[in-house]
GROMACS .gro file of C-alpha atoms in nm:
model
  166
    1MET     CA    1   5.378   8.813   9.653
    2LYS     CA    2   5.539   8.998   9.938
    3LYS     CA    3   5.744   8.692  10.029
    4GLY     CA    4   5.867   8.663   9.665
    5ILE     CA    5   5.977   9.034   9.663
    6ILE     CA    6   6.151   8.989  10.001
    7PHE     CA    7   6.317   8.678   9.879
    8LEU     CA    8   6.443   8.847   9.557
    9PHE     CA    9   6.565   9.140   9.763
   10ILE     CA   10   6.762   8.913   9.999
   11ILE     CA   11   6.914   8.718   9.709
   12SER     CA   12   7.015   9.049   9.546
   13LEU     CA   13   7.187   9.167   9.855
   14ILE     CA   14   7.375   8.831   9.893
   15LEU     CA   15   7.490   8.850   9.532
   16LEU     CA   16   7.593   9.212   9.558
   17PHE     CA   17   7.805   9.147   9.862
   18SER     CA   18   7.948   8.806   9.768
   19SER     CA   19   8.069   8.934   9.422
   20LYS     CA   20   8.332   9.158   9.578
   21GLU     CA   21   8.631   9.199   9.347
   22LYS     CA   22   8.954   9.067   9.478
   23ASP     CA   23   9.211   9.327   9.598
   24ILE     CA   24   9.497   9.398   9.370
   25LEU     CA   25   9.825   9.291   9.536
   26ILE     CA   26  10.152   9.468   9.471
   27PRO     CA   27  10.416   9.202   9.383
   28GLY     CA   28  10.670   9.106   9.638
   29ASN     CA   29  10.955   9.209   9.406
   30ALA     CA   30  10.845   9.577   9.408
   31ILE     CA   31  11.082   9.847   9.522
   32ARG     CA   32  10.927  10.096   9.758
   33PHE     CA   33  11.016  10.448   9.856
   34ARG     CA   34  10.933  10.598  10.201
   35VAL     CA   35  11.004  10.927  10.378
   36ILE     CA   36  10.929  10.941  10.752
   37ALA     CA   37  10.883  11.283  10.917
   38ASN     CA   38  11.044  11.383  11.239
   39SER     CA   39  10.706  11.461  11.391
   40ASN     CA   40  10.357  11.561  11.294
   41SER     CA   41  10.423  11.933  11.333
   42LEU     CA   42  10.331  12.143  11.038
   43GLU     CA   43  10.695  12.231  10.985
   44ASP     CA   44  10.821  11.877  10.991
   45GLN     CA   45  10.546  11.759  10.761
   46ASN     CA   46  10.613  12.029  10.508
   47LYS     CA   47  10.984  11.954  10.526
   48LYS     CA   48  10.904  11.587  10.462
   49LYS     CA   49  10.696  11.679  10.156
   50ILE     CA   50  10.966  11.900  10.005
   51ILE     CA   51  11.242  11.637  10.064
   52LYS     CA   52  11.014  11.367   9.919
   53SER     CA   53  10.954  11.569   9.600
   54GLU     CA   54  11.327  11.642   9.545
   55ILE     CA   55  11.426  11.289   9.596
   56GLU     CA   56  11.146  11.162   9.382
   57GLN     CA   57  11.243  11.392   9.097
   58GLU     CA   58  11.606  11.287   9.115
   59VAL     CA   59  11.529  10.918   9.138
   60TYR     CA   60  11.286  10.927   8.846
   61LYS     CA   61  11.543  11.103   8.620
   62LEU     CA   62  11.786  10.819   8.705
   63ILE     CA   63  11.555  10.515   8.675
   64SER     CA   64  11.317  10.597   8.390
   65ASN     CA   65  11.300  10.308   8.137
   66SER     CA   66  11.496  10.073   8.368
   67ASP     CA   67  11.415   9.720   8.483
   68LYS     CA   68  11.420   9.616   8.848
   69SER     CA   69  11.788   9.482   8.851
   70GLU     CA   70  11.899   9.810   8.687
   71ILE     CA   71  11.701  10.020   8.941
   72LYS     CA   72  11.862   9.853   9.234
   73ASP     CA   73  12.213   9.925   9.091
   74ILE     CA   74  12.121  10.276   8.989
   75ILE     CA   75  11.984  10.363   9.345
   76ASN     CA   76  12.294  10.204   9.500
   77ASP     CA   77  12.527  10.393   9.268
   78ASN     CA   78  12.354  10.725   9.334
   79MET     CA   79  12.322  10.710   9.711
   80GLU     CA   80  12.570  11.003   9.747
   81LYS     CA   81  12.335  11.224   9.522
   82ILE     CA   82  12.037  11.123   9.742
   83ASP     CA   83  12.242  11.188  10.058
   84GLU     CA   84  12.340  11.534   9.930
   85ILE     CA   85  11.980  11.624   9.859
   86VAL     CA   86  11.861  11.536  10.220
   87LYS     CA   87  12.179  11.690  10.373
   88SER     CA   88  12.102  12.028  10.208
   89PHE     CA   89  11.793  12.064  10.434
   90ASN     CA   90  12.013  12.066  10.755
   91VAL     CA   91  11.808  11.810  10.945
   92PRO     CA   92  11.930  11.495  11.123
   93TYR     CA   93  11.840  11.192  10.905
   94GLN     CA   94  11.917  10.831  10.819
   95ILE     CA   95  11.897  10.672  10.474
   96ASN     CA   96  11.864  10.302  10.424
   97TYR     CA   97  11.831  10.112  10.095
   98GLY     CA   98  11.763   9.744  10.156
   99LEU     CA   99  11.489   9.543  10.334
  100ASN     CA  100  11.268   9.762  10.547
  101TYR     CA  101  10.935   9.684  10.723
  102PHE     CA  102  10.613   9.839  10.582
  103PRO     CA  103  10.277   9.817  10.762
  104SER     CA  104   9.975   9.705  10.547
  105LYS     CA  105   9.777   9.969  10.378
  106ASN     CA  106   9.473   9.980  10.161
  107TYR     CA  107   9.485  10.273   9.931
  108LYS     CA  108   9.212  10.345   9.674
  109GLY     CA  109   9.114   9.987   9.673
  110VAL     CA  110   9.471   9.849   9.631
  111LEU     CA  111   9.608   9.629   9.907
  112TYR     CA  112   9.975   9.695  10.001
  113GLN     CA  113  10.054   9.402  10.229
  114ALA     CA  114  10.268   9.440  10.550
  115GLY     CA  115  10.621   9.296  10.534
  116ASN     CA  116  10.978   9.355  10.464
  117TYR     CA  117  11.035   9.511  10.124
  118GLU     CA  118  11.327   9.625   9.919
  119SER     CA  119  11.305   9.996   9.960
  120LEU     CA  120  11.465  10.334   9.988
  121VAL     CA  121  11.376  10.472  10.337
  122ILE     CA  122  11.459  10.821  10.456
  123THR     CA  123  11.395  10.885  10.821
  124LEU     CA  124  11.406  11.247  10.928
  125GLY     CA  125  11.502  11.329  11.286
  126GLU     CA  126  11.329  11.091  11.525
  127GLY     CA  127  11.106  10.948  11.263
  128LEU     CA  128  10.795  10.983  11.482
  129GLY     CA  129  10.575  11.161  11.227
  130ALA     CA  130  10.338  11.057  10.948
  131ASN     CA  131  10.514  10.917  10.652
  132PHE     CA  132  10.491  10.926  10.273
  133TRP     CA  133  10.546  10.609  10.073
  134CYS     CA  134  10.496  10.481   9.724
  135VAL     CA  135  10.614  10.206   9.489
  136LEU     CA  136  10.923  10.301   9.272
  137PHE     CA  137  10.899   9.972   9.074
  138PRO     CA  138  10.670   9.905   8.915
  139PRO     CA  139  10.639  10.288   8.878
  140LEU     CA  140  10.333  10.354   9.091
  141CYS     CA  141  10.481  10.672   9.257
  142LEU     CA  142  10.424  10.857   8.931
  143LEU     CA  143  10.080  10.704   8.889
  144ASP     CA  144   9.983  10.819   9.227
  145ASN     CA  145  10.105  11.179   9.157
  146GLU     CA  146   9.912  11.183   8.828
  147THR     CA  147   9.585  11.044   8.966
  148GLU     CA  148   9.507  11.222   9.284
  149ASP     CA  149   9.158  11.328   9.171
  150VAL     CA  150   9.049  10.998   9.006
  151SER     CA  151   8.809  10.751   9.160
  152GLU     CA  152   8.908  10.439   9.337
  153VAL     CA  153   8.786  10.224   9.044
  154GLU     CA  154   8.996  10.423   8.799
  155TYR     CA  155   9.306  10.407   9.021
  156LYS     CA  156   9.263  10.025   9.060
  157PHE     CA  157   9.239   9.998   8.680
  158TYR     CA  158   9.557  10.195   8.623
  159VAL     CA  159   9.749   9.995   8.890
  160LYS     CA  160   9.629   9.665   8.739
  161LYS     CA  161   9.734   9.784   8.397
  162ILE     CA  162  10.091   9.876   8.525
  163LEU     CA  163  10.127   9.552   8.719
  164ASP     CA  164  10.022   9.343   8.413
  165GLU     CA  165  10.295   9.522   8.214
  166PHE     CA  166  10.565   9.437   8.469
   0.00000   0.00000   0.00000
């Protein structure tokens, strides 16, 4: 009897760990957004967050209800606006829209693979601090802002739903 219970317990564990759901992968045609802080000082991190919020608000006003090819053109056509926003903070910076390297990241059960991605990258000062990044297209930046308090499972569901739409 004990052997039977132990056998069932081991089989249950094997089934539990072998039925792991596949990671959701962000498509290679995504457009990402990244702001890299000058350093990890509280002042530099706060400045990064403020600049990120202002850029994000401006970009979302411009790209709402657009497809990927339109978004690329819209961002390129509005680089001057983006530049003016960052310039207003009186910090040294670089802006690049094109292919930029992103390290891999697993966030709330969604795998963001490492690689070179089409992206808008703003590097503040030396760019040695922690960074913020999200996906502009499909519009996962907004999703991330709206779902800070949801569970990993709910977040994965929302991400999968958005990816299926695009």
